[in-house]
PDB file of C-alpha atoms in Angstrom:
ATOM      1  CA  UNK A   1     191.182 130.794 229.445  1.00  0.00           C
ATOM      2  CA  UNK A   2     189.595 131.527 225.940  1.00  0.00           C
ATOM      3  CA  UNK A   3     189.791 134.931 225.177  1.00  0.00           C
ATOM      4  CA  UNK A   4     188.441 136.626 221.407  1.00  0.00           C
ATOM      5  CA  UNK A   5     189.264 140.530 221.132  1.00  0.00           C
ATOM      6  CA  UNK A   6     188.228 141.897 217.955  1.00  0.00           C
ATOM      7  CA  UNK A   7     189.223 145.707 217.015  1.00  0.00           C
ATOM      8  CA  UNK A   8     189.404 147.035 213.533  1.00  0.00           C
ATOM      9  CA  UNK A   9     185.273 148.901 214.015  1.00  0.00           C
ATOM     10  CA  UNK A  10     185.070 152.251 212.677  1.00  0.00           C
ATOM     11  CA  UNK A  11     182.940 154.585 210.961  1.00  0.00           C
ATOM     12  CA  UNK A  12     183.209 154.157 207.454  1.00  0.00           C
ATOM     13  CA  UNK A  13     181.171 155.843 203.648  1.00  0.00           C
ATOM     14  CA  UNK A  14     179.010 153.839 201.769  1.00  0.00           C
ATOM     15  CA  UNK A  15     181.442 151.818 199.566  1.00  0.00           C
ATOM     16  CA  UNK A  16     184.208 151.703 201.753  1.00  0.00           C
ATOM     17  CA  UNK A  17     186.934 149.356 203.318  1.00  0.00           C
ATOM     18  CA  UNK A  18     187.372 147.987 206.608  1.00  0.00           C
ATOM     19  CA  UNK A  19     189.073 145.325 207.495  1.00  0.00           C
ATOM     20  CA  UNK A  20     188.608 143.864 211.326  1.00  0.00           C
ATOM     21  CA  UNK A  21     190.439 141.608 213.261  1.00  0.00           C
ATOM     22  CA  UNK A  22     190.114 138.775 216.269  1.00  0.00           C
ATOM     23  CA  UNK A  23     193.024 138.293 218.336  1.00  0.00           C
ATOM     24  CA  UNK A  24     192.662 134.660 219.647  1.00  0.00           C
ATOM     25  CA  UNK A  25     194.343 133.202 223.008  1.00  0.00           C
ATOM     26  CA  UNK A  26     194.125 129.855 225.423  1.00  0.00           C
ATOM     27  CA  UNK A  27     193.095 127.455 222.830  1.00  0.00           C
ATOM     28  CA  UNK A  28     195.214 125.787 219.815  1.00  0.00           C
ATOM     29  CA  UNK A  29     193.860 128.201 217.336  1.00  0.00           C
ATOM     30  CA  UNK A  30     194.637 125.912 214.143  1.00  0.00           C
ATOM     31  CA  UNK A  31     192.128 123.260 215.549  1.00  0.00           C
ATOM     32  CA  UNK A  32     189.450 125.445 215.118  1.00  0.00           C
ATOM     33  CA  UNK A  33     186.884 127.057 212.487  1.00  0.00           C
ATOM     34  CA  UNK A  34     186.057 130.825 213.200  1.00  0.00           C
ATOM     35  CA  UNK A  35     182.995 132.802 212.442  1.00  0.00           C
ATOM     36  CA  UNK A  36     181.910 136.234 212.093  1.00  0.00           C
ATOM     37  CA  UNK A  37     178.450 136.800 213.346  1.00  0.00           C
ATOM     38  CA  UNK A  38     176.820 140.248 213.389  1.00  0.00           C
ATOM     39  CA  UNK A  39     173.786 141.812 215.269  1.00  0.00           C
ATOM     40  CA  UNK A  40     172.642 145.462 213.681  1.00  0.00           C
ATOM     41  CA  UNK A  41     171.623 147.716 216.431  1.00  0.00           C
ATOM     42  CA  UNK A  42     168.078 146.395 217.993  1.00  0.00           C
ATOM     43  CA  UNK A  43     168.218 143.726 215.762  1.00  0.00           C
ATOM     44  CA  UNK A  44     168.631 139.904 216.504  1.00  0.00           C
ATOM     45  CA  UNK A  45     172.045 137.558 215.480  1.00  0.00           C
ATOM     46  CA  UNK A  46     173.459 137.235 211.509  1.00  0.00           C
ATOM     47  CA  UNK A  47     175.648 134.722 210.811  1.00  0.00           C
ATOM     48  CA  UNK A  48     178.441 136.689 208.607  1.00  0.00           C
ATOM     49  CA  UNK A  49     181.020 134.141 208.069  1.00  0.00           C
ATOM     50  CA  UNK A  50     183.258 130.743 208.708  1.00  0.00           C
ATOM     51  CA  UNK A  51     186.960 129.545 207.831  1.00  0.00           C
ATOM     52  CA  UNK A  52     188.026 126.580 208.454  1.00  0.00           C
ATOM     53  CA  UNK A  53     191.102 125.755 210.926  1.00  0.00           C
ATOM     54  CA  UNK A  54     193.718 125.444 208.093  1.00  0.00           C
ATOM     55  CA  UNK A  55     191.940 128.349 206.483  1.00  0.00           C
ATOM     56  CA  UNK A  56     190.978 126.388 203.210  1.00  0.00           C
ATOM     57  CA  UNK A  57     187.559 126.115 203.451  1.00  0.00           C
ATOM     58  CA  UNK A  58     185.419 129.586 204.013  1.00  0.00           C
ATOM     59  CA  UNK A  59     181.039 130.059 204.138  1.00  0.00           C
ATOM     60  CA  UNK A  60     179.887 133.439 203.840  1.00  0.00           C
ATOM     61  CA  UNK A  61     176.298 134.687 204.016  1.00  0.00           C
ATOM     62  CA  UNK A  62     174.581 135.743 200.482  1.00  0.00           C
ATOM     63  CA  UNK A  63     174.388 139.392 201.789  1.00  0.00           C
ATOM     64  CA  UNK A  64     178.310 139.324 201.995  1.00  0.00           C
ATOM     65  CA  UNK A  65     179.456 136.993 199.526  1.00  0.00           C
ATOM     66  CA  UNK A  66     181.811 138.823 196.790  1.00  0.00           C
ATOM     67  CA  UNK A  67     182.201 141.842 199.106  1.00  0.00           C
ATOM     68  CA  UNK A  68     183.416 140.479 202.369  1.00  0.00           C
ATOM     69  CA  UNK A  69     186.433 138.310 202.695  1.00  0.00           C
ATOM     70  CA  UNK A  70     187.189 136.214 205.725  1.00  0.00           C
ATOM     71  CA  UNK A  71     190.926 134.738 206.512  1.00  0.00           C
ATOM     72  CA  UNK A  72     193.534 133.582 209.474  1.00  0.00           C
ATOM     73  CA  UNK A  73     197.138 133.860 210.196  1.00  0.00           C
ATOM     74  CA  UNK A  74     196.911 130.903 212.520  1.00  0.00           C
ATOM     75  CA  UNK A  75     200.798 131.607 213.284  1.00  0.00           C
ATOM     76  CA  UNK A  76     199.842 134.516 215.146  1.00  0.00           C
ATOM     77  CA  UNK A  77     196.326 133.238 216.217  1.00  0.00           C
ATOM     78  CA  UNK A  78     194.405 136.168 214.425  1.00  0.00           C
ATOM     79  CA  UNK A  79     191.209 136.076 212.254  1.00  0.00           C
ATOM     80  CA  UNK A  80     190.506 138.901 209.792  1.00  0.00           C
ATOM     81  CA  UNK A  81     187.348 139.872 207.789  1.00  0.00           C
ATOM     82  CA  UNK A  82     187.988 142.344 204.768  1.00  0.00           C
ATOM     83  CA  UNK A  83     184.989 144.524 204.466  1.00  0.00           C
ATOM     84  CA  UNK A  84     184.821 145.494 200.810  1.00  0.00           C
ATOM     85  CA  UNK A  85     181.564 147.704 198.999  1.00  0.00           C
ATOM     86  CA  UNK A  86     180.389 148.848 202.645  1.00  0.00           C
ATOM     87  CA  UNK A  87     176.437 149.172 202.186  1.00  0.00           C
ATOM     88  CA  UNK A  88     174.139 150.899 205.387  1.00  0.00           C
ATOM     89  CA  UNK A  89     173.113 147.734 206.122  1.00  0.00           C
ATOM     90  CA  UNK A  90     176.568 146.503 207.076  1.00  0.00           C
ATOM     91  CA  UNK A  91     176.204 148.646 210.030  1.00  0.00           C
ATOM     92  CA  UNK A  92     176.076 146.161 213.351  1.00  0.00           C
ATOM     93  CA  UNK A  93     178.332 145.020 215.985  1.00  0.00           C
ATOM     94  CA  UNK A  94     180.650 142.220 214.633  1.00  0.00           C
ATOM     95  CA  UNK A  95     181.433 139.029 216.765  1.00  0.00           C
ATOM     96  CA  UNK A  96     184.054 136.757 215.921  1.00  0.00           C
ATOM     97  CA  UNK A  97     183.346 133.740 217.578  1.00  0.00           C
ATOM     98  CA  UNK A  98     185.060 129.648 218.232  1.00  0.00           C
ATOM     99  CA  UNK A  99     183.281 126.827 216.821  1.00  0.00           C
ATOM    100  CA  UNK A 100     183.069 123.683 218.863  1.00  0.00           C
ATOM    101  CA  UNK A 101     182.780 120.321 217.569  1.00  0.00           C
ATOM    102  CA  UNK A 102     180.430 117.706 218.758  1.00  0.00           C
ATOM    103  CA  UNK A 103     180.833 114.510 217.419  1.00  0.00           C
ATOM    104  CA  UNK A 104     177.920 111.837 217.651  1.00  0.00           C
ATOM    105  CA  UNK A 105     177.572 108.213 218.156  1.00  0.00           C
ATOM    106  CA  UNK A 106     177.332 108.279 214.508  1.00  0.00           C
ATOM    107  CA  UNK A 107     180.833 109.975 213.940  1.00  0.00           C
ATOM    108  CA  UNK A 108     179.100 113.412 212.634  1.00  0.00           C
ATOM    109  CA  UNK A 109     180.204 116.664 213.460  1.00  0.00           C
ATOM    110  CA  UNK A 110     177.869 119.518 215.254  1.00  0.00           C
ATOM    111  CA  UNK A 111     179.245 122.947 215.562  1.00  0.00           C
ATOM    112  CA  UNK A 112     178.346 125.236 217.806  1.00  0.00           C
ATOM    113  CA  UNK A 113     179.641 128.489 218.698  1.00  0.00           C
ATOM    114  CA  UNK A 114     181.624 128.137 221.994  1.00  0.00           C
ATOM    115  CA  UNK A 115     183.336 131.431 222.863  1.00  0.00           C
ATOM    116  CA  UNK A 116     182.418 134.886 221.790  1.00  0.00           C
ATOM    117  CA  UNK A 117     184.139 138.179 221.769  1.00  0.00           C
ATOM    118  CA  UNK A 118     183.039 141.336 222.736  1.00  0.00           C
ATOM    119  CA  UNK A 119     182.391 142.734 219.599  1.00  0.00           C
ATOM    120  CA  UNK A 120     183.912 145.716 217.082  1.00  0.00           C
ATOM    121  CA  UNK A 121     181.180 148.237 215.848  1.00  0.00           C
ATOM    122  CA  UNK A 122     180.900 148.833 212.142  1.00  0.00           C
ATOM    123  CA  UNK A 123     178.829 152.053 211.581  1.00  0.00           C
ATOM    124  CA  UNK A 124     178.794 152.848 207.236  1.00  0.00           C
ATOM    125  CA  UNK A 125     177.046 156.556 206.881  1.00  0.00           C
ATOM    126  CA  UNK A 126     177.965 159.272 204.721  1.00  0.00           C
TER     127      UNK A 126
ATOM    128  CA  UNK B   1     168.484 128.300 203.328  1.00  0.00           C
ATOM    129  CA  UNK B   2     167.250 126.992 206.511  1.00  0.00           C
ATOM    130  CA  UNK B   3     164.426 129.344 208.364  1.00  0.00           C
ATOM    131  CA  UNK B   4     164.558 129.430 212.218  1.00  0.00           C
ATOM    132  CA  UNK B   5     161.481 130.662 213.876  1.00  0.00           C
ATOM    133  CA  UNK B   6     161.413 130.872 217.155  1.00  0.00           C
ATOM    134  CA  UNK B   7     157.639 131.614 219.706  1.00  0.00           C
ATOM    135  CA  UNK B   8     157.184 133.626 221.151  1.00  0.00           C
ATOM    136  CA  UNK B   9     159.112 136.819 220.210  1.00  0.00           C
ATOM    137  CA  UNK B  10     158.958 138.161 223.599  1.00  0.00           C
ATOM    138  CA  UNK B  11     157.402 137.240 227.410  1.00  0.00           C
ATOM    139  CA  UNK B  12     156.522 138.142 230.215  1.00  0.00           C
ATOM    140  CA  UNK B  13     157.063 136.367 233.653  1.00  0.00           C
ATOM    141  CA  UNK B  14     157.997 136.408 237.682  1.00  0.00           C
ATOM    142  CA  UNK B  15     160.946 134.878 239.567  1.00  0.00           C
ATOM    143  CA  UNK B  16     160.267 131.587 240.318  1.00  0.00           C
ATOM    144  CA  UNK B  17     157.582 131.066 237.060  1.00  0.00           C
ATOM    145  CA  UNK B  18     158.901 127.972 234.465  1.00  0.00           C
ATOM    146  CA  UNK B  19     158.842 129.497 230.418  1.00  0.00           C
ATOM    147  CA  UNK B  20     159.134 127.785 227.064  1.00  0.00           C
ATOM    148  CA  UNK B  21     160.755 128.907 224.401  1.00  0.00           C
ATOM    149  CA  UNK B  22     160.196 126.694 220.542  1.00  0.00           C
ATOM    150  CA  UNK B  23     162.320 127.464 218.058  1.00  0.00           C
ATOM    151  CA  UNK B  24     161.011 125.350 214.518  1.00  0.00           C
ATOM    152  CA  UNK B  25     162.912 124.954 211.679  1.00  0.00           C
ATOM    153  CA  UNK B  26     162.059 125.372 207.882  1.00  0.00           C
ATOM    154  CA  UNK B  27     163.078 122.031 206.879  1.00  0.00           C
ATOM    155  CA  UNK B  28     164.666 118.832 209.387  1.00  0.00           C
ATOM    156  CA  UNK B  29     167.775 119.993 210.963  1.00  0.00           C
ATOM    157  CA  UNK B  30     168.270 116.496 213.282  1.00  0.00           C
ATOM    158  CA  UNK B  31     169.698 117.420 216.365  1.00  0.00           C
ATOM    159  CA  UNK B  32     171.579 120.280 215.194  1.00  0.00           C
ATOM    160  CA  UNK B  33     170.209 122.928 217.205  1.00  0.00           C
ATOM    161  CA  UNK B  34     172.281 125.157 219.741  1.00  0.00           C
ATOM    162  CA  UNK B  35     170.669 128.037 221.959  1.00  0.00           C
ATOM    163  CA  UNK B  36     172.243 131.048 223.215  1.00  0.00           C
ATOM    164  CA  UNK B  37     171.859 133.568 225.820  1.00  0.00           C
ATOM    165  CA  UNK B  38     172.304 137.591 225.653  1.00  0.00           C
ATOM    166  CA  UNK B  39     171.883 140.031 227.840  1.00  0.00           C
ATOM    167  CA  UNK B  40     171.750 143.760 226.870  1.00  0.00           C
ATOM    168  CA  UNK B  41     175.353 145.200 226.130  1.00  0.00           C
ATOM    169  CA  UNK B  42     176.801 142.021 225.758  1.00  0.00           C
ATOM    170  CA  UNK B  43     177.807 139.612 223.549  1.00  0.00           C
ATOM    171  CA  UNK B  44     175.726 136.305 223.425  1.00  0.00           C
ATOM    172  CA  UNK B  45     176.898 133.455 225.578  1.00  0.00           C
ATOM    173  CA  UNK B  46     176.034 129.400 224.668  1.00  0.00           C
ATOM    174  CA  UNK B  47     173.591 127.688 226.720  1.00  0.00           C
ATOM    175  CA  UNK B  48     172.676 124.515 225.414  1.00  0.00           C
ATOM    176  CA  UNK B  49     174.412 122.962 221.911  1.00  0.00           C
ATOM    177  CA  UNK B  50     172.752 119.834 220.218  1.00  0.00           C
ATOM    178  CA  UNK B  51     169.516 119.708 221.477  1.00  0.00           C
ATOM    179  CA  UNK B  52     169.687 118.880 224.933  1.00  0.00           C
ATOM    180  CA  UNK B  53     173.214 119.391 226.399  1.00  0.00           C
ATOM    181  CA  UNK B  54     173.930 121.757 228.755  1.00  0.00           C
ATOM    182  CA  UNK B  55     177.304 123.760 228.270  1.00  0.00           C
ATOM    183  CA  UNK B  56     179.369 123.534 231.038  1.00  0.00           C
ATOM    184  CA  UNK B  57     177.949 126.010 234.372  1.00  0.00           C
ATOM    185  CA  UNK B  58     175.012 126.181 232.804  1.00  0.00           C
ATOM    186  CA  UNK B  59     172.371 125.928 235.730  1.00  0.00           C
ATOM    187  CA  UNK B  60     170.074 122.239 235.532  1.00  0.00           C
ATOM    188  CA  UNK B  61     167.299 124.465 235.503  1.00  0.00           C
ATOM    189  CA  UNK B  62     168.004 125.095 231.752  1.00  0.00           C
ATOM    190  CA  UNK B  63     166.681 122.195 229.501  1.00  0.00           C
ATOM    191  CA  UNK B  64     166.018 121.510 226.036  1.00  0.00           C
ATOM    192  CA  UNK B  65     164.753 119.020 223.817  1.00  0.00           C
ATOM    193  CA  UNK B  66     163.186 118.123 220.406  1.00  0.00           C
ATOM    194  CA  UNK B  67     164.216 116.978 216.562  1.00  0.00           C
ATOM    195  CA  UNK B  68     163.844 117.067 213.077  1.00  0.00           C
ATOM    196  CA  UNK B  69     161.913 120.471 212.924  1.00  0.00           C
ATOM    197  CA  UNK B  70     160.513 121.396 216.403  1.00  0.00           C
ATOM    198  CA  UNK B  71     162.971 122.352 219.908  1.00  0.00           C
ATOM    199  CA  UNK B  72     161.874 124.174 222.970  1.00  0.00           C
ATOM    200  CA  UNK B  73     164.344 125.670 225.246  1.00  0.00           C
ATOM    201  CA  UNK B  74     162.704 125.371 228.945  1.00  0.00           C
ATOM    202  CA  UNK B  75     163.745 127.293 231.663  1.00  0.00           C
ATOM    203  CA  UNK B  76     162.060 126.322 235.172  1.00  0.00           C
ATOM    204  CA  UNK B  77     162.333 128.188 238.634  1.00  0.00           C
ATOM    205  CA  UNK B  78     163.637 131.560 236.778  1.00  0.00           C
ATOM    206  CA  UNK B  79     165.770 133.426 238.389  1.00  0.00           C
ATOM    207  CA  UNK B  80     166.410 137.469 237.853  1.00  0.00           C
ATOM    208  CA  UNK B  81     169.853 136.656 236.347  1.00  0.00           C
ATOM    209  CA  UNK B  82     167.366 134.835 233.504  1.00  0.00           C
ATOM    210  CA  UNK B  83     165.880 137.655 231.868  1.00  0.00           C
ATOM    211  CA  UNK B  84     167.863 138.418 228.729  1.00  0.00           C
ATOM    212  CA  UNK B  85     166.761 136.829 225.063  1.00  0.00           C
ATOM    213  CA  UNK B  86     167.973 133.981 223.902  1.00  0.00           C
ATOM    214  CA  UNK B  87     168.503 132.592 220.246  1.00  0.00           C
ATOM    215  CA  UNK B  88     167.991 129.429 218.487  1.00  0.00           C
ATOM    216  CA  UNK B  89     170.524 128.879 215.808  1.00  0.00           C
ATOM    217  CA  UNK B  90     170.899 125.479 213.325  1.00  0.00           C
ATOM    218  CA  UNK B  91     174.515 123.857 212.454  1.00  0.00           C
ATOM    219  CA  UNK B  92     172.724 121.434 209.918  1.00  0.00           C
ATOM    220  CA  UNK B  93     173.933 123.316 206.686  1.00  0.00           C
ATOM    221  CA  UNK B  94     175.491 126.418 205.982  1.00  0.00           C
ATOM    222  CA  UNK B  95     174.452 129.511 205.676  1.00  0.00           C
ATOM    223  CA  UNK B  96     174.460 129.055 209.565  1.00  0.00           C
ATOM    224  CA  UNK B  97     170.573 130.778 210.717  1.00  0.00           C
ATOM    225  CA  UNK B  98     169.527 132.117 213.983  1.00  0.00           C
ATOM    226  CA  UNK B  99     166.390 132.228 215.330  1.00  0.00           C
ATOM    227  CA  UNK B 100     165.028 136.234 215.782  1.00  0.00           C
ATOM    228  CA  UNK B 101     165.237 135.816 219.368  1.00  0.00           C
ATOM    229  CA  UNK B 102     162.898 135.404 222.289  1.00  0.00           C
ATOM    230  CA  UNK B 103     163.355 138.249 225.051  1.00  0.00           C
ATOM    231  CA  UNK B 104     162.524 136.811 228.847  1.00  0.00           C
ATOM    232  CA  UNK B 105     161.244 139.824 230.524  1.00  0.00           C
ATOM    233  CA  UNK B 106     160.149 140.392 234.007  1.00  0.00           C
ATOM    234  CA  UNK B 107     156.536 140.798 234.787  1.00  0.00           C
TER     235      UNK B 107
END
C-alpha cells in the first residue's frame, strides 16, 4: 500500500526557514517524480514543486523559485522541500504527492498525481 | 503558463441528478488533463487522469471527455458520497496548473 506522510509544518516569521519532509512507503521510490502541491486555507490547489526520480531534474512554481528548494534521499525514500524567505502567502497546507506515468500509443508520457498525503500546515505570521 | 478555468465555480444538485463540470484550457493541452476529487478536511484524491480514464475504484458513473482546450468531467446518478469539489489540473507543460475548483453541493 502507498503511503505519503509529510511532517516538518510549523508556525514560522516572515522570512523564515522551514524545511518539510515526505516519508514515502509501498512503491520503488526511485521510479518516481514527487511534487509539492499546496492549498492556502479556503483556497483551491497550487502546484509548488517536482523532482525527478534520480533527483536531477526539479520544476518549481514562479512564486517559489529562488526561495524554495525541493530534493530526495531516495535511499531512505524521503522527499524534502527547504522553505527559504517565508512570505504570508506561503501559508497553506502542503501535499507531497506521486506522479504516475501514462504512456500513449504514441510513446509520450502523461503525469498525473497518483497518491497524496495528508498534508503538513505551514502558517508564516509574526 | 497554462490557464485552467474550470464552470461552474460551484452547484447545486439532488441525489440521483447527472452534473457537468468543463474545465478549458488557455492554450491546447492534448489529452493531458487529470481531475481530482476533495472533500473537506482532506487531501484531494485522483479521479480520472488523461481525459477519459477512470483511476482504479473509481465508480462508472464518473466520465470524462474532451481535447485540445475544452474537458468536462460528468458525473451521472450522484450519489451523497459525490458532493465534494473537484479540480481540473494540465500535465502538458510545467508549471503544472489546476483548475480553481468546482464544489458539488447538495440542493
Amino acid at each position: 500500500e502507498v503511503q505519503l506522510v509529510e511532517s516538518g509544518g510549523n508556525l514560522v516569521q516572515p522570512g523564515g526557514s522551514l524545511r518539510l519532509s515526505c516519508a514515502a512507503s509501498g512503491f520503488t521510490f526511485s521510479n518516481f517524480a514527487m511534487s509539492w502541491v499546496r492549498q492556502a486555507p479556503g483556497k483551491g490547489l497550487e502546484w509548488v514543486s517536482t523532482i525527478g526520480g534520480r533527483g536531477t531534474i526539479t520544476h518549481y512554481a514562479d512564486s517559489v523559485k529562488g526561495r524554495f528548494a525541493i530534493s530526495r534521499d531516495n535511499s531512505k525514500n524521503t522527499l524534502s522541500l527547504q522553505m527559504n524567505s517565508l512570505r504570508a502567502e506561503d501559508t497553506a497546507l502542503y501535499y507531497c504527492a506521486k506522479e504516475e506515468y501514462y504512456y500513449d500509443s504514441s510513446g509520450f508520457s502523461k503525469n498525473y498525481f497518483d497518491y497524496w498525503g495528508q498534508g503538513t500546515p505551514v502558517t508564516v505570521s509574526s | 503558463d497554462i490557464q485552467m478555468t474550470q464552470s461552474p465555480s460551484s452547484l447545486s444538485a439532488s441525489v440521483g441528478d447527472s452534473v457537468t463540470i468543463t474545465c478549458r484550457a488557455s492554450q491546447s493541452i492534448s489529452s493531458f488533463l487529470n481531475w481530482y476529487q476533495q472533500k473537506p478536511g482532506k487531501a484531494p484524491k485522483l479521479l480520472i487522469y488523461v481525459v477519459s480514464n477512470l483511476r482504479s475504484g473509481v465508480p462508472s458513473r464518473f466520465s470524462g471527455s474532451g481535447s485540445g482546450t475544452d474537458f468536462t468531467l460528468t458525473i451521472s446518478n450522484l450519489h451523497p458520497e459525490d458532493f465534494a469539489t473537484y479540480y481540473c489540473q494540465q500535465s502538458y507543460s510545467h508549471p503544472r496548473t489546476f483548475g480553481q475548483g468546482t464544489k458539488v453541493e447538495i440542493k
